[in-house]
JSON list of C-alpha atoms in Angstrom, two decimals:
[
{"chain": "A", "resi": 272, "resn": "MET", "atom": "CA", "xyz": [31.69, -42.18, -48.23]},
{"chain": "A", "resi": 273, "resn": "ALA", "atom": "CA", "xyz": [32.68, -39.25, -46.46]},
{"chain": "A", "resi": 274, "resn": "GLY", "atom": "CA", "xyz": [35.11, -37.69, -45.01]},
{"chain": "A", "resi": 275, "resn": "ASP", "atom": "CA", "xyz": [37.35, -33.95, -44.79]},
{"chain": "A", "resi": 276, "resn": "VAL", "atom": "CA", "xyz": [40.26, -32.48, -46.33]},
{"chain": "A", "resi": 277, "resn": "SER", "atom": "CA", "xyz": [42.16, -29.34, -45.35]},
{"chain": "A", "resi": 278, "resn": "ILE", "atom": "CA", "xyz": [43.73, -27.35, -47.34]},
{"chain": "A", "resi": 279, "resn": "ALA", "atom": "CA", "xyz": [46.04, -24.22, -46.74]},
{"chain": "A", "resi": 280, "resn": "ALA", "atom": "CA", "xyz": [44.29, -21.40, -48.49]},
{"chain": "A", "resi": 281, "resn": "ASP", "atom": "CA", "xyz": [41.40, -19.32, -48.01]},
{"chain": "A", "resi": 282, "resn": "ARG", "atom": "CA", "xyz": [37.84, -20.30, -48.46]},
{"chain": "A", "resi": 283, "resn": "GLN", "atom": "CA", "xyz": [37.20, -17.91, -51.58]},
{"chain": "A", "resi": 284, "resn": "HIS", "atom": "CA", "xyz": [40.51, -19.20, -53.22]},
{"chain": "A", "resi": 285, "resn": "VAL", "atom": "CA", "xyz": [39.10, -22.89, -52.42]},
{"chain": "A", "resi": 286, "resn": "TRP", "atom": "CA", "xyz": [35.54, -22.48, -54.06]},
{"chain": "A", "resi": 287, "resn": "ASN", "atom": "CA", "xyz": [37.39, -20.66, -56.84]},
{"chain": "A", "resi": 288, "resn": "ALA", "atom": "CA", "xyz": [39.57, -23.87, -58.08]},
{"chain": "A", "resi": 289, "resn": "LEU", "atom": "CA", "xyz": [36.18, -26.08, -57.31]},
{"chain": "A", "resi": 290, "resn": "ASN", "atom": "CA", "xyz": [34.60, -24.47, -59.68]},
{"chain": "A", "resi": 291, "resn": "ASP", "atom": "CA", "xyz": [37.70, -23.83, -62.34]},
{"chain": "A", "resi": 292, "resn": "ALA", "atom": "CA", "xyz": [36.89, -26.43, -64.89]},
{"chain": "A", "resi": 293, "resn": "ASP", "atom": "CA", "xyz": [40.71, -27.19, -65.80]},
{"chain": "A", "resi": 294, "resn": "VAL", "atom": "CA", "xyz": [41.48, -27.87, -62.16]},
{"chain": "A", "resi": 295, "resn": "LEU", "atom": "CA", "xyz": [38.85, -30.56, -62.45]},
{"chain": "A", "resi": 296, "resn": "ARG", "atom": "CA", "xyz": [39.82, -32.15, -65.26]},
{"chain": "A", "resi": 297, "resn": "GLN", "atom": "CA", "xyz": [43.52, -32.06, -64.03]},
{"chain": "A", "resi": 298, "resn": "CYS", "atom": "CA", "xyz": [42.31, -33.40, -60.68]},
{"chain": "A", "resi": 299, "resn": "ILE", "atom": "CA", "xyz": [39.75, -36.26, -61.72]},
{"chain": "A", "resi": 300, "resn": "PRO", "atom": "CA", "xyz": [42.02, -39.49, -62.19]},
{"chain": "A", "resi": 301, "resn": "GLY", "atom": "CA", "xyz": [41.46, -40.59, -65.74]},
{"chain": "A", "resi": 302, "resn": "CYS", "atom": "CA", "xyz": [39.36, -37.74, -66.88]},
{"chain": "A", "resi": 303, "resn": "GLU", "atom": "CA", "xyz": [39.32, -36.77, -70.04]},
{"chain": "A", "resi": 304, "resn": "SER", "atom": "CA", "xyz": [36.78, -33.25, -70.36]},
{"chain": "A", "resi": 305, "resn": "VAL", "atom": "CA", "xyz": [34.72, -30.59, -68.54]},
{"chain": "A", "resi": 306, "resn": "THR", "atom": "CA", "xyz": [32.18, -29.02, -69.18]},
{"chain": "A", "resi": 307, "resn": "ARG", "atom": "CA", "xyz": [29.56, -26.54, -67.80]},
{"chain": "A", "resi": 308, "resn": "GLU", "atom": "CA", "xyz": [26.05, -26.61, -69.39]},
{"chain": "A", "resi": 309, "resn": "PRO", "atom": "CA", "xyz": [23.05, -24.46, -68.40]},
{"chain": "A", "resi": 310, "resn": "GLY", "atom": "CA", "xyz": [20.83, -25.09, -65.34]},
{"chain": "A", "resi": 311, "resn": "ASN", "atom": "CA", "xyz": [23.73, -25.95, -62.74]},
{"chain": "A", "resi": 312, "resn": "VAL", "atom": "CA", "xyz": [24.66, -28.89, -64.77]},
{"chain": "A", "resi": 313, "resn": "LEU", "atom": "CA", "xyz": [28.21, -30.09, -66.00]},
{"chain": "A", "resi": 314, "resn": "LEU", "atom": "CA", "xyz": [29.17, -32.98, -67.60]},
{"chain": "A", "resi": 315, "resn": "ALA", "atom": "CA", "xyz": [32.21, -34.72, -67.84]},
{"chain": "A", "resi": 316, "resn": "LYS", "atom": "CA", "xyz": [34.51, -38.02, -69.30]},
{"chain": "A", "resi": 317, "resn": "VAL", "atom": "CA", "xyz": [36.12, -39.91, -67.18]},
{"chain": "A", "resi": 318, "resn": "THR", "atom": "CA", "xyz": [38.03, -43.30, -68.17]},
{"chain": "A", "resi": 319, "resn": "ALA", "atom": "CA", "xyz": [37.83, -45.90, -64.76]},
{"chain": "A", "resi": 320, "resn": "LYS", "atom": "CA", "xyz": [39.28, -48.81, -64.32]},
{"chain": "A", "resi": 321, "resn": "ILE", "atom": "CA", "xyz": [37.41, -51.18, -61.56]},
{"chain": "A", "resi": 322, "resn": "GLY", "atom": "CA", "xyz": [39.33, -54.31, -60.96]},
{"chain": "A", "resi": 323, "resn": "PRO", "atom": "CA", "xyz": [38.73, -56.17, -63.96]},
{"chain": "A", "resi": 324, "resn": "ILE", "atom": "CA", "xyz": [36.59, -53.84, -65.95]},
{"chain": "A", "resi": 325, "resn": "LYS", "atom": "CA", "xyz": [38.29, -50.75, -67.40]},
{"chain": "A", "resi": 326, "resn": "ALA", "atom": "CA", "xyz": [34.90, -48.25, -69.42]},
{"chain": "A", "resi": 327, "resn": "GLY", "atom": "CA", "xyz": [34.37, -44.58, -70.54]},
{"chain": "A", "resi": 328, "resn": "PHE", "atom": "CA", "xyz": [31.92, -43.12, -68.74]},
{"chain": "A", "resi": 329, "resn": "SER", "atom": "CA", "xyz": [29.66, -39.91, -69.06]},
{"chain": "A", "resi": 330, "resn": "GLY", "atom": "CA", "xyz": [28.74, -38.45, -66.35]},
{"chain": "A", "resi": 331, "resn": "LYS", "atom": "CA", "xyz": [26.07, -35.64, -65.83]},
{"chain": "A", "resi": 332, "resn": "VAL", "atom": "CA", "xyz": [25.66, -33.60, -62.36]},
{"chain": "A", "resi": 333, "resn": "THR", "atom": "CA", "xyz": [23.11, -31.28, -61.43]},
{"chain": "A", "resi": 334, "resn": "LEU", "atom": "CA", "xyz": [24.19, -28.34, -58.26]},
{"chain": "A", "resi": 335, "resn": "SER", "atom": "CA", "xyz": [21.34, -27.62, -56.05]},
{"chain": "A", "resi": 336, "resn": "ASP", "atom": "CA", "xyz": [21.13, -26.38, -52.72]},
{"chain": "A", "resi": 337, "resn": "LEU", "atom": "CA", "xyz": [24.08, -23.76, -53.25]},
{"chain": "A", "resi": 338, "resn": "ASP", "atom": "CA", "xyz": [25.06, -21.61, -51.11]},
{"chain": "A", "resi": 339, "resn": "PRO", "atom": "CA", "xyz": [28.54, -20.24, -52.21]},
{"chain": "A", "resi": 340, "resn": "PRO", "atom": "CA", "xyz": [31.17, -20.29, -50.45]},
{"chain": "A", "resi": 341, "resn": "ASN", "atom": "CA", "xyz": [29.96, -22.54, -47.95]},
{"chain": "A", "resi": 342, "resn": "SER", "atom": "CA", "xyz": [27.74, -25.20, -49.46]},
{"chain": "A", "resi": 343, "resn": "TYR", "atom": "CA", "xyz": [26.13, -27.70, -51.70]},
{"chain": "A", "resi": 344, "resn": "VAL", "atom": "CA", "xyz": [24.34, -30.14, -53.52]},
{"chain": "A", "resi": 345, "resn": "ILE", "atom": "CA", "xyz": [25.13, -32.33, -55.71]},
{"chain": "A", "resi": 346, "resn": "SER", "atom": "CA", "xyz": [23.42, -35.61, -57.90]},
{"chain": "A", "resi": 347, "resn": "GLY", "atom": "CA", "xyz": [24.55, -37.00, -60.40]},
{"chain": "A", "resi": 348, "resn": "GLU", "atom": "CA", "xyz": [24.69, -40.26, -62.97]},
{"chain": "A", "resi": 349, "resn": "GLY", "atom": "CA", "xyz": [26.66, -42.23, -64.86]},
{"chain": "A", "resi": 350, "resn": "SER", "atom": "CA", "xyz": [26.97, -44.34, -67.65]},
{"chain": "A", "resi": 351, "resn": "GLY", "atom": "CA", "xyz": [29.95, -46.28, -69.00]},
{"chain": "A", "resi": 352, "resn": "GLY", "atom": "CA", "xyz": [27.33, -48.43, -71.30]},
{"chain": "A", "resi": 353, "resn": "ALA", "atom": "CA", "xyz": [28.27, -52.02, -70.79]},
{"chain": "A", "resi": 354, "resn": "ALA", "atom": "CA", "xyz": [30.08, -51.98, -67.48]},
{"chain": "A", "resi": 355, "resn": "GLY", "atom": "CA", "xyz": [27.02, -50.32, -65.78]},
{"chain": "A", "resi": 356, "resn": "PHE", "atom": "CA", "xyz": [25.80, -47.15, -64.24]},
{"chain": "A", "resi": 357, "resn": "ALA", "atom": "CA", "xyz": [25.86, -45.72, -61.08]},
{"chain": "A", "resi": 358, "resn": "LYS", "atom": "CA", "xyz": [23.55, -42.41, -59.61]},
{"chain": "A", "resi": 359, "resn": "GLY", "atom": "CA", "xyz": [24.43, -40.75, -56.27]},
{"chain": "A", "resi": 360, "resn": "SER", "atom": "CA", "xyz": [24.68, -37.58, -54.51]},
{"chain": "A", "resi": 361, "resn": "ALA", "atom": "CA", "xyz": [26.96, -35.33, -52.52]},
{"chain": "A", "resi": 362, "resn": "ALA", "atom": "CA", "xyz": [26.92, -32.72, -49.81]},
{"chain": "A", "resi": 363, "resn": "VAL", "atom": "CA", "xyz": [29.69, -30.89, -49.50]},
{"chain": "A", "resi": 364, "resn": "LYS", "atom": "CA", "xyz": [30.43, -27.76, -47.28]},
{"chain": "A", "resi": 365, "resn": "LEU", "atom": "CA", "xyz": [33.46, -25.68, -46.71]},
{"chain": "A", "resi": 366, "resn": "THR", "atom": "CA", "xyz": [34.78, -23.97, -43.38]},
{"chain": "A", "resi": 367, "resn": "THR", "atom": "CA", "xyz": [37.12, -21.63, -42.40]},
{"chain": "A", "resi": 368, "resn": "VAL", "atom": "CA", "xyz": [39.56, -23.49, -39.56]},
{"chain": "A", "resi": 369, "resn": "GLY", "atom": "CA", "xyz": [41.88, -21.22, -39.03]},
{"chain": "A", "resi": 370, "resn": "ASP", "atom": "CA", "xyz": [43.96, -19.77, -42.25]},
{"chain": "A", "resi": 371, "resn": "ALA", "atom": "CA", "xyz": [43.01, -22.86, -43.77]},
{"chain": "A", "resi": 372, "resn": "THR", "atom": "CA", "xyz": [39.79, -24.18, -45.74]},
{"chain": "A", "resi": 373, "resn": "GLN", "atom": "CA", "xyz": [37.93, -27.97, -44.21]},
{"chain": "A", "resi": 374, "resn": "LEU", "atom": "CA", "xyz": [36.00, -29.45, -47.27]},
{"chain": "A", "resi": 375, "resn": "ASN", "atom": "CA", "xyz": [33.37, -32.12, -46.26]},
{"chain": "A", "resi": 376, "resn": "TYR", "atom": "CA", "xyz": [31.74, -34.33, -47.79]},
{"chain": "A", "resi": 377, "resn": "GLN", "atom": "CA", "xyz": [28.91, -36.61, -47.74]},
{"chain": "A", "resi": 378, "resn": "VAL", "atom": "CA", "xyz": [28.32, -39.24, -50.56]},
{"chain": "A", "resi": 379, "resn": "GLU", "atom": "CA", "xyz": [25.57, -41.72, -51.02]},
{"chain": "A", "resi": 380, "resn": "ALA", "atom": "CA", "xyz": [25.81, -43.35, -54.53]},
{"chain": "A", "resi": 381, "resn": "ALA", "atom": "CA", "xyz": [24.41, -47.03, -56.30]},
{"chain": "A", "resi": 382, "resn": "VAL", "atom": "CA", "xyz": [26.02, -48.92, -59.11]},
{"chain": "A", "resi": 383, "resn": "GLY", "atom": "CA", "xyz": [24.15, -51.94, -61.47]},
{"chain": "A", "resi": 384, "resn": "GLY", "atom": "CA", "xyz": [25.49, -53.78, -64.36]},
{"chain": "A", "resi": 385, "resn": "LYS", "atom": "CA", "xyz": [28.63, -55.14, -64.49]},
{"chain": "A", "resi": 386, "resn": "LEU", "atom": "CA", "xyz": [30.20, -52.72, -61.78]},
{"chain": "A", "resi": 387, "resn": "ALA", "atom": "CA", "xyz": [27.33, -54.31, -59.30]},
{"chain": "A", "resi": 388, "resn": "GLN", "atom": "CA", "xyz": [28.84, -57.71, -59.92]},
{"chain": "A", "resi": 389, "resn": "ILE", "atom": "CA", "xyz": [32.42, -57.11, -58.67]},
{"chain": "A", "resi": 390, "resn": "GLY", "atom": "CA", "xyz": [32.01, -56.85, -55.45]},
{"chain": "A", "resi": 391, "resn": "ALA", "atom": "CA", "xyz": [32.01, -53.70, -52.74]},
{"chain": "A", "resi": 392, "resn": "ARG", "atom": "CA", "xyz": [35.17, -54.14, -51.24]},
{"chain": "A", "resi": 393, "resn": "LEU", "atom": "CA", "xyz": [36.97, -53.85, -54.80]},
{"chain": "A", "resi": 394, "resn": "ILE", "atom": "CA", "xyz": [34.34, -50.98, -55.17]},
{"chain": "A", "resi": 395, "resn": "ASP", "atom": "CA", "xyz": [35.04, -49.13, -52.42]},
{"chain": "A", "resi": 396, "resn": "THR", "atom": "CA", "xyz": [38.93, -49.79, -52.44]},
{"chain": "A", "resi": 397, "resn": "THR", "atom": "CA", "xyz": [39.15, -48.85, -56.30]},
{"chain": "A", "resi": 398, "resn": "ALA", "atom": "CA", "xyz": [36.68, -45.81, -54.69]},
{"chain": "A", "resi": 399, "resn": "LYS", "atom": "CA", "xyz": [38.84, -44.92, -51.95]},
{"chain": "A", "resi": 400, "resn": "LYS", "atom": "CA", "xyz": [41.55, -44.53, -54.31]},
{"chain": "A", "resi": 401, "resn": "MET", "atom": "CA", "xyz": [40.83, -42.12, -56.67]},
{"chain": "A", "resi": 402, "resn": "ALA", "atom": "CA", "xyz": [39.51, -39.94, -53.77]},
{"chain": "A", "resi": 403, "resn": "GLU", "atom": "CA", "xyz": [42.56, -39.67, -52.34]},
{"chain": "A", "resi": 404, "resn": "ASP", "atom": "CA", "xyz": [44.07, -39.34, -55.70]},
{"chain": "A", "resi": 405, "resn": "PHE", "atom": "CA", "xyz": [41.41, -36.71, -56.77]},
{"chain": "A", "resi": 406, "resn": "PHE", "atom": "CA", "xyz": [41.94, -34.75, -53.13]},
{"chain": "A", "resi": 407, "resn": "ARG", "atom": "CA", "xyz": [45.92, -34.85, -53.22]},
{"chain": "A", "resi": 408, "resn": "LYS", "atom": "CA", "xyz": [46.10, -33.41, -56.37]},
{"chain": "A", "resi": 409, "resn": "PHE", "atom": "CA", "xyz": [43.49, -31.20, -56.20]},
{"chain": "A", "resi": 410, "resn": "VAL", "atom": "CA", "xyz": [44.76, -29.55, -52.80]},
{"chain": "A", "resi": 411, "resn": "GLU", "atom": "CA", "xyz": [48.31, -29.30, -54.38]},
{"chain": "A", "resi": 412, "resn": "ILE", "atom": "CA", "xyz": [46.72, -26.75, -57.16]},
{"chain": "A", "resi": 413, "resn": "ALA", "atom": "CA", "xyz": [44.74, -24.75, -54.34]},
{"chain": "A", "resi": 414, "resn": "GLU", "atom": "CA", "xyz": [47.93, -24.20, -52.31]},
{"chain": "A", "resi": 415, "resn": "SER", "atom": "CA", "xyz": [50.47, -23.17, -55.18]},
{"chain": "A", "resi": 416, "resn": "THR", "atom": "CA", "xyz": [47.68, -20.72, -56.77]},
{"chain": "A", "resi": 417, "resn": "SER", "atom": "CA", "xyz": [46.50, -19.27, -53.53]},
{"chain": "A", "resi": 418, "resn": "PRO", "atom": "CA", "xyz": [47.78, -15.52, -53.28]},
{"chain": "A", "resi": 419, "resn": "THR", "atom": "CA", "xyz": [48.65, -16.32, -49.15]},
{"chain": "A", "resi": 420, "resn": "LYS", "atom": "CA", "xyz": [51.29, -19.00, -49.05]},
{"chain": "A", "resi": 421, "resn": "PRO", "atom": "CA", "xyz": [51.18, -21.04, -45.34]},
{"chain": "A", "resi": 422, "resn": "THR", "atom": "CA", "xyz": [54.24, -21.15, -43.76]},
{"chain": "A", "resi": 423, "resn": "VAL", "atom": "CA", "xyz": [53.02, -24.94, -42.18]},
{"chain": "A", "resi": 424, "resn": "GLU", "atom": "CA", "xyz": [52.34, -27.20, -44.74]},
{"chain": "A", "resi": 425, "resn": "THR", "atom": "CA", "xyz": [48.44, -29.10, -44.00]},
{"chain": "A", "resi": 426, "resn": "PRO", "atom": "CA", "xyz": [48.37, -32.29, -44.72]},
{"chain": "A", "resi": 427, "resn": "VAL", "atom": "CA", "xyz": [45.59, -33.88, -46.36]},
{"chain": "A", "resi": 428, "resn": "ALA", "atom": "CA", "xyz": [43.45, -36.13, -44.53]},
{"chain": "A", "resi": 429, "resn": "VAL", "atom": "CA", "xyz": [41.16, -38.56, -46.11]},
{"chain": "A", "resi": 430, "resn": "PRO", "atom": "CA", "xyz": [39.43, -41.02, -43.86]},
{"chain": "A", "resi": 431, "resn": "PRO", "atom": "CA", "xyz": [38.88, -44.48, -44.64]},
{"chain": "A", "resi": 432, "resn": "THR", "atom": "CA", "xyz": [35.58, -45.30, -46.43]},
{"chain": "A", "resi": 433, "resn": "LYS", "atom": "CA", "xyz": [32.98, -47.00, -44.48]},
{"chain": "A", "resi": 434, "resn": "PRO", "atom": "CA", "xyz": [32.40, -50.36, -45.89]},
{"chain": "A", "resi": 435, "resn": "ALA", "atom": "CA", "xyz": [30.10, -51.79, -48.74]},
{"chain": "A", "resi": 436, "resn": "GLN", "atom": "CA", "xyz": [27.91, -48.76, -47.02]},
{"chain": "A", "resi": 437, "resn": "ASN", "atom": "CA", "xyz": [27.27, -46.22, -49.45]},
{"chain": "A", "resi": 438, "resn": "SER", "atom": "CA", "xyz": [29.71, -47.06, -51.74]},
{"chain": "A", "resi": 439, "resn": "ARG", "atom": "CA", "xyz": [28.72, -48.72, -54.61]},
{"chain": "A", "resi": 440, "resn": "LEU", "atom": "CA", "xyz": [30.36, -45.93, -56.98]},
{"chain": "A", "resi": 441, "resn": "LEU", "atom": "CA", "xyz": [32.08, -44.11, -54.99]},
{"chain": "A", "resi": 442, "resn": "VAL", "atom": "CA", "xyz": [34.17, -43.57, -58.46]},
{"chain": "A", "resi": 443, "resn": "ILE", "atom": "CA", "xyz": [31.91, -41.91, -60.67]},
{"chain": "A", "resi": 444, "resn": "ALA", "atom": "CA", "xyz": [29.72, -40.86, -57.16]},
{"chain": "A", "resi": 445, "resn": "ALA", "atom": "CA", "xyz": [32.55, -39.55, -54.90]},
{"chain": "A", "resi": 446, "resn": "VAL", "atom": "CA", "xyz": [35.38, -38.27, -58.63]},
{"chain": "A", "resi": 447, "resn": "VAL", "atom": "CA", "xyz": [32.80, -37.27, -60.92]},
{"chain": "A", "resi": 448, "resn": "VAL", "atom": "CA", "xyz": [29.72, -36.05, -58.67]},
{"chain": "A", "resi": 449, "resn": "LEU", "atom": "CA", "xyz": [32.51, -35.25, -56.08]},
{"chain": "A", "resi": 450, "resn": "ALA", "atom": "CA", "xyz": [34.90, -33.48, -57.67]},
{"chain": "A", "resi": 451, "resn": "ILE", "atom": "CA", "xyz": [32.81, -32.22, -60.98]},
{"chain": "A", "resi": 452, "resn": "ALA", "atom": "CA", "xyz": [30.48, -30.63, -59.21]},
{"chain": "A", "resi": 453, "resn": "ALA", "atom": "CA", "xyz": [32.08, -29.41, -56.54]},
{"chain": "A", "resi": 454, "resn": "ALA", "atom": "CA", "xyz": [34.74, -27.67, -58.50]},
{"chain": "A", "resi": 455, "resn": "PHE", "atom": "CA", "xyz": [32.22, -26.64, -61.21]},
{"chain": "A", "resi": 456, "resn": "TYR", "atom": "CA", "xyz": [29.49, -24.89, -58.95]},
{"chain": "A", "resi": 457, "resn": "LEU", "atom": "CA", "xyz": [31.60, -23.98, -56.00]},
{"chain": "A", "resi": 458, "resn": "SER", "atom": "CA", "xyz": [31.83, -20.24, -57.02]},
{"chain": "A", "resi": 459, "resn": "LEU", "atom": "CA", "xyz": [28.15, -19.68, -58.79]}
]
């Protein structure tokens, strides 16, 4: 899954918001907690419903290739017990476009267990919805807390996911991996 989101705030402000545990917790659908551990590691607990399966996931994300406030790579894994697991990575890049910041992400993920049995279409749909919910809330928070208020609202642009390609658990990989990792290590 890949996409771009335009945020009407400067890049440093977006980077800082992506590293704020409270902002991330508010933005990740079903998130119960986000904590930072030593060694560029983030931990999160998320409850997600994918089709008929509802499970609590514990996720661990490791950040690498850090280039604040420009880019990083996040790798993560989430375990939902009997529901299954997810592993993935995401490349995140921030660029300045006029008075706004463009956040670009590319996610690759794999899922196993019961989650792998429910079908790529259902996982894709759920992942897309969760990503849209995350970015809608993140843009709202980042723009409302920006020291420089935009004169024109910038719409959130989340392109559709590519069917079945690299989207096996974008729910955890895109939301937990992207959101948690993006949010917590962009400011280091």
